[in-house]
Structures are given as structure tokens and as C-alpha cells.
Amino acid sequence: DAGVTQSPTHLIKTRGQQVTLRCSPKSGHDTVSWYQQALGQGPQFIFQYYEEEERQRGNFPDRFSGHQFPNYSSELNVNALLLGDSALYLCASSFPSGSLYEQYFGPGTRLTVT
Amino acid sequence: AQSVAQPEDQVNVAEGNPLTVKCTYSVSGNPYLFWYVQYPNRGLQFLLKYITGDNLVKGSYGFEAEFNKSQTSFHLKKPSALVSDSALYFCAVRDPMDSSYKLIFGSGTRLLVRP
């Protein structure tokens, strides 16, 4: 059973560009969350998608947007990249109505903005 | 506001000795608590969780954690450390009243187990 997968593994972009990161949840999971992990810090919640809608959003600007597809996979889009957007972006998935369940994390996408 | 504190940036322990990684939390109501481990260039791996019930929770790889409501703590423990346990450990809390189930993470504690 494949776990959470993310692509690409690494990405280098220039300030001002736009980037799209992709995530496929663990089999059977329908909820996808995105986190940003800056160097030396713990992951910070960006937003969560359930039933193809954004369920909740963390303290991130509108430059960060997302989408969930009918197969539960998800994309994270970041526009007008800033140097401070350089981080490891983690996708996590969980079971339906997952209040009691842990989130399973993918390996992450390392984004470097130059 | 919900928060998690991991007061130690790094914990050093000799192989075979017991280890403790500390975590305190601040959440209104009864929290859901989690420990995750991160190896270099990897995502987070789930170790264990506390939802309700017995205050001592057993998890993967011989780790356990003790929930202490009065001290608002959820320390991670292992009776005998292995060199392979060296990694970055994150404590996380979730407010059960939050419909998004988002995790609030601490800043992480680096565990170094020396041979």
C-alpha cells in the first residue's frame, strides 16, 4: 500500500515566479493537509482540503492556494514567490472524519527560492 | 491559543540509557497529542498518540509517552536508546473542537544517541 506521495522532490525557483506542488494521499484517505516547514522549525499548517473544498486555513497569505481533485489528490500553488517561501512543504492525509486518527505525512517537497 | 513547547533544542544520551524528550502544551479542553519523528531529508513518521484513556501510551520502535494533565505535559520516553534513534522529534497537539483537525507542532528536539 503506497503511502503519501509528493512531487517533485526538489524545486528551485526564482523570486516572483509561481510554483505548483502535488500530493497523492494514502489509500483510503480523503482529507489532505499542507504544512510548511522552514529550516530549523516545526511544520506550520497552511490549509486543509476535504470534499474538494478548503476546510480551514492557517496564517498564510492568499498567494498560497490549493485544490483537491475528485480522486482526493491535491495541489499547492504559491504565486509571486518570495525568498522566505523557501522551505520543506509537507502534505499529510488522514482517514475520513479523522478526528481520532493521526495524519500520515509524505516525504515533502524542498522548495528553494533564489 | 493552542501551542506546544519543546524546551530542549537537543538531547544527548548514551546508547543503552533511557531517554526523555519533553513536551508541554496549551489547549483549551482535552487535547489530542502526538509524537512524530523526522529523519534527514524525510517526512514525518508517526510514533504515537494520546486521545483518551490510559495516561501511558505505547508506540512504535519501543517509544512511549506519558500524558500528565495537571502538568500539561506529554513527554516521550524510551527505556534503552539506540544509535538509530538519533533524529528530530516533534510533539504536536490537536484541538478536538477544531473541525480541521490541524496539528500544531512544537519547534522540535534533536536527539543524539552516542555509541
Short mmCIF file of C-alpha atoms in Angstrom, two decimals:
data_model
loop_
_atom_site.label_atom_id
_atom_site.label_comp_id
_atom_site.label_asym_id
_atom_site.label_seq_id
_atom_site.Cartn_x
_atom_site.Cartn_y
_atom_site.Cartn_z
CA ASP A 1 0.00 0.00 0.00
CA ALA A 2 1.58 3.25 -1.11
CA GLY A 3 1.80 5.93 1.49
CA VAL A 4 1.52 9.63 0.86
CA THR A 5 3.47 10.66 -2.21
CA GLN A 6 4.63 14.11 -3.23
CA SER A 7 6.19 15.56 -6.33
CA PRO A 8 8.60 16.94 -7.16
CA THR A 9 11.21 16.10 -4.56
CA HIS A 10 13.17 19.27 -5.05
CA LEU A 11 12.44 22.50 -6.83
CA ILE A 12 14.40 25.67 -7.44
CA LYS A 13 12.51 28.81 -8.44
CA THR A 14 13.29 32.47 -8.85
CA ARG A 15 11.68 35.20 -6.79
CA GLY A 16 8.39 36.30 -8.34
CA GLN A 17 7.70 33.00 -10.08
CA GLN A 18 4.85 30.63 -9.41
CA VAL A 19 5.09 27.01 -8.29
CA THR A 20 2.76 24.01 -8.06
CA LEU A 21 3.37 21.11 -5.71
CA ARG A 22 1.45 17.85 -5.87
CA CYS A 23 0.31 15.29 -3.36
CA SER A 24 -1.39 11.91 -3.52
CA PRO A 25 -2.91 10.75 -0.23
CA LYS A 26 -2.60 7.36 1.34
CA SER A 27 -5.12 4.86 0.03
CA GLY A 28 -8.48 5.29 1.72
CA HIS A 29 -7.76 8.81 2.95
CA ASP A 30 -9.93 11.68 1.78
CA THR A 31 -8.53 14.62 3.75
CA VAL A 32 -5.33 16.37 2.75
CA SER A 33 -3.46 18.99 4.74
CA TRP A 34 -0.46 21.06 3.71
CA TYR A 35 2.27 22.26 6.04
CA GLN A 36 5.32 24.48 5.58
CA GLN A 37 8.46 23.57 7.48
CA ALA A 38 11.08 26.30 7.44
CA LEU A 39 14.65 25.36 8.30
CA GLY A 40 15.03 24.63 11.99
CA GLN A 41 11.35 24.96 12.76
CA GLY A 42 8.34 22.75 13.22
CA PRO A 43 5.76 22.38 10.46
CA GLN A 44 3.14 25.11 10.22
CA PHE A 45 -0.37 24.45 8.95
CA ILE A 46 -1.19 26.09 5.62
CA PHE A 47 -4.64 24.68 4.83
CA GLN A 48 -6.71 21.54 4.64
CA TYR A 49 -8.90 20.13 1.89
CA TYR A 50 -11.87 17.85 2.32
CA GLU A 51 -14.50 17.02 -0.28
CA GLU A 52 -12.67 19.26 -2.74
CA GLU A 53 -13.09 22.33 -0.57
CA GLU A 54 -10.75 24.24 1.68
CA ARG A 55 -11.93 23.40 5.19
CA GLN A 56 -9.62 25.64 7.17
CA ARG A 57 -6.67 27.89 6.56
CA GLY A 58 -3.69 28.80 8.65
CA ASN A 59 -1.98 32.17 8.84
CA PHE A 60 -0.72 32.26 5.26
CA PRO A 61 -1.33 34.93 2.61
CA ASP A 62 -3.59 34.49 -0.39
CA ARG A 63 -0.51 33.81 -2.51
CA PHE A 64 -0.89 30.28 -1.18
CA SER A 65 -3.78 28.45 -2.76
CA GLY A 66 -4.77 24.88 -3.27
CA HIS A 67 -7.04 22.43 -4.91
CA GLN A 68 -8.32 18.95 -4.28
CA PHE A 69 -9.37 16.66 -7.09
CA PRO A 70 -12.15 14.03 -7.11
CA ASN A 71 -9.54 11.29 -6.53
CA TYR A 72 -8.52 13.15 -3.33
CA SER A 73 -5.12 14.19 -4.65
CA SER A 74 -4.19 17.78 -4.05
CA GLU A 75 -2.08 20.66 -5.33
CA LEU A 76 -0.49 23.55 -3.51
CA ASN A 77 0.14 26.67 -5.56
CA VAL A 78 2.30 29.56 -4.48
CA ASN A 79 2.32 32.77 -6.53
CA ALA A 80 4.79 35.64 -6.53
CA LEU A 81 7.42 33.63 -4.70
CA LEU A 82 9.47 35.30 -2.00
CA LEU A 83 12.82 34.26 -0.62
CA GLY A 84 11.05 33.47 2.64
CA ASP A 85 8.94 30.82 0.91
CA SER A 86 12.00 28.57 0.79
CA ALA A 87 11.05 25.59 2.93
CA LEU A 88 10.09 21.93 3.01
CA TYR A 89 6.43 21.59 2.06
CA LEU A 90 4.73 18.60 3.61
CA CYS A 91 1.48 17.02 2.62
CA ALA A 92 -0.45 14.91 5.13
CA SER A 93 -3.52 12.77 4.72
CA SER A 94 -5.95 11.20 7.14
CA PHE A 95 -8.97 8.95 7.29
CA PRO A 96 -12.49 10.15 6.68
CA SER A 97 -13.86 12.01 9.69
CA GLY A 98 -10.37 11.70 11.03
CA SER A 99 -10.69 13.37 14.39
CA LEU A 100 -9.25 10.38 16.22
CA TYR A 101 -6.72 9.46 13.61
CA GLU A 102 -3.15 10.51 13.08
CA GLN A 103 -2.09 12.24 9.91
CA TYR A 104 0.31 10.47 7.59
CA PHE A 105 2.98 12.63 6.04
CA GLY A 106 4.67 12.45 2.69
CA PRO A 107 8.41 12.92 2.21
CA GLY A 108 7.95 16.57 1.31
CA THR A 109 8.99 18.89 -1.49
CA ARG A 110 12.06 21.03 -0.84
CA LEU A 111 11.46 24.44 -2.43
CA THR A 112 14.35 26.83 -2.83
CA VAL A 113 13.64 30.38 -3.96
CA THR A 114 16.62 32.34 -5.27
CA ALA B 1 -4.48 29.90 21.53
CA GLN B 2 -3.16 26.42 21.11
CA SER B 3 0.58 25.97 21.49
CA VAL B 4 3.24 23.36 22.06
CA ALA B 5 6.61 23.86 23.70
CA GLN B 6 9.64 21.64 23.40
CA PRO B 7 12.05 23.27 25.82
CA GLU B 8 15.17 21.40 24.70
CA ASP B 9 16.72 22.02 21.29
CA GLN B 10 18.88 18.94 21.70
CA VAL B 11 19.02 15.90 23.96
CA ASN B 12 22.18 13.82 24.22
CA VAL B 13 22.12 10.30 25.61
CA ALA B 14 24.41 7.28 25.54
CA GLU B 15 23.25 4.14 23.78
CA GLY B 16 21.50 1.80 26.21
CA ASN B 17 20.49 4.58 28.57
CA PRO B 18 16.90 5.76 28.98
CA LEU B 19 15.85 8.85 27.08
CA THR B 20 13.22 11.54 27.65
CA VAL B 21 12.17 14.24 25.23
CA LYS B 22 9.99 16.87 26.85
CA CYS B 23 6.79 18.46 25.60
CA THR B 24 4.27 20.77 27.20
CA TYR B 25 1.08 22.04 25.61
CA SER B 26 -1.59 24.67 25.94
CA VAL B 27 -5.04 23.80 24.62
CA SER B 28 -8.48 24.59 25.95
CA GLY B 29 -10.30 21.40 26.81
CA ASN B 30 -8.95 17.90 26.38
CA PRO B 31 -6.17 17.74 23.80
CA TYR B 32 -5.19 15.11 21.32
CA LEU B 33 -1.42 14.72 21.48
CA PHE B 34 1.04 13.22 19.02
CA TRP B 35 4.73 12.49 18.60
CA TYR B 36 6.39 12.37 15.21
CA VAL B 37 9.99 11.65 14.21
CA GLN B 38 11.84 13.10 11.24
CA TYR B 39 14.98 11.62 9.76
CA PRO B 40 17.23 13.70 7.47
CA ASN B 41 15.58 14.56 4.15
CA ARG B 42 12.46 12.65 5.10
CA GLY B 43 8.91 13.48 6.03
CA LEU B 44 7.44 12.98 9.46
CA GLN B 45 6.77 9.49 10.74
CA PHE B 46 4.04 8.91 13.32
CA LEU B 47 5.23 7.42 16.62
CA LEU B 48 2.27 7.52 18.97
CA LYS B 49 -0.79 9.44 20.08
CA TYR B 50 -2.91 10.12 23.12
CA ILE B 51 -6.62 10.55 22.61
CA THR B 52 -8.14 9.35 25.84
CA GLY B 53 -7.77 6.56 28.39
CA ASP B 54 -4.55 5.28 29.91
CA ASN B 55 -2.07 8.06 30.51
CA LEU B 56 0.83 5.86 29.38
CA VAL B 57 0.78 5.38 25.63
CA LYS B 58 2.96 2.88 23.82
CA GLY B 59 4.03 3.46 20.25
CA SER B 60 6.38 2.40 17.50
CA TYR B 61 10.05 1.38 17.90
CA GLY B 62 9.76 0.93 21.67
CA PHE B 63 8.78 4.53 22.39
CA GLU B 64 6.17 5.51 24.93
CA ALA B 65 4.77 8.76 26.25
CA GLU B 66 3.07 9.80 29.45
CA PHE B 67 0.17 12.22 29.44
CA ASN B 68 0.06 14.40 32.55
CA LYS B 69 -2.98 16.65 32.58
CA SER B 70 -2.07 18.57 35.70
CA GLN B 71 1.34 19.47 34.31
CA THR B 72 0.04 19.78 30.73
CA SER B 73 2.89 17.59 29.57
CA PHE B 74 3.34 14.72 27.16
CA HIS B 75 6.96 13.59 27.46
CA LEU B 76 8.37 10.99 25.07
CA LYS B 77 10.38 8.18 26.63
CA LYS B 78 12.31 5.06 25.75
CA PRO B 79 13.88 2.69 28.28
CA SER B 80 17.01 1.95 26.23
CA ALA B 81 18.19 4.29 23.47
CA LEU B 82 19.65 3.11 20.18
CA VAL B 83 22.07 5.00 17.94
CA SER B 84 19.44 4.66 15.21
CA ASP B 85 17.01 6.70 17.34
CA SER B 86 19.08 9.79 16.53
CA ALA B 87 16.68 12.09 14.69
CA LEU B 88 14.46 15.16 15.06
CA TYR B 89 11.39 14.67 17.24
CA PHE B 90 8.24 16.77 17.10
CA CYS B 91 5.42 16.96 19.58
CA ALA B 92 2.06 18.08 18.18
CA VAL B 93 -1.35 18.92 19.60
CA ARG B 94 -4.77 18.98 18.06
CA ASP B 95 -7.80 20.69 19.49
CA PRO B 96 -10.67 18.16 19.25
CA MET B 97 -13.11 21.07 18.85
CA ASP B 98 -11.29 22.20 15.70
CA SER B 99 -13.10 20.77 12.70
CA SER B 100 -10.00 20.87 10.54
CA TYR B 101 -8.02 18.55 12.82
CA LYS B 102 -4.92 20.61 12.08
CA LEU B 103 -1.79 19.82 14.05
CA ILE B 104 0.10 22.46 15.99
CA PHE B 105 3.75 21.45 16.22
CA GLY B 106 6.49 22.29 18.61
CA SER B 107 9.85 23.52 17.35
CA GLY B 108 11.40 20.09 17.56
CA THR B 109 14.08 18.42 19.66
CA ARG B 110 17.14 16.84 18.12
CA LEU B 111 18.02 13.56 19.80
CA LEU B 112 21.63 12.45 19.56
CA VAL B 113 22.42 8.96 20.82
CA ARG B 114 26.14 8.31 21.08
CA PRO B 115 27.60 4.81 20.85
#
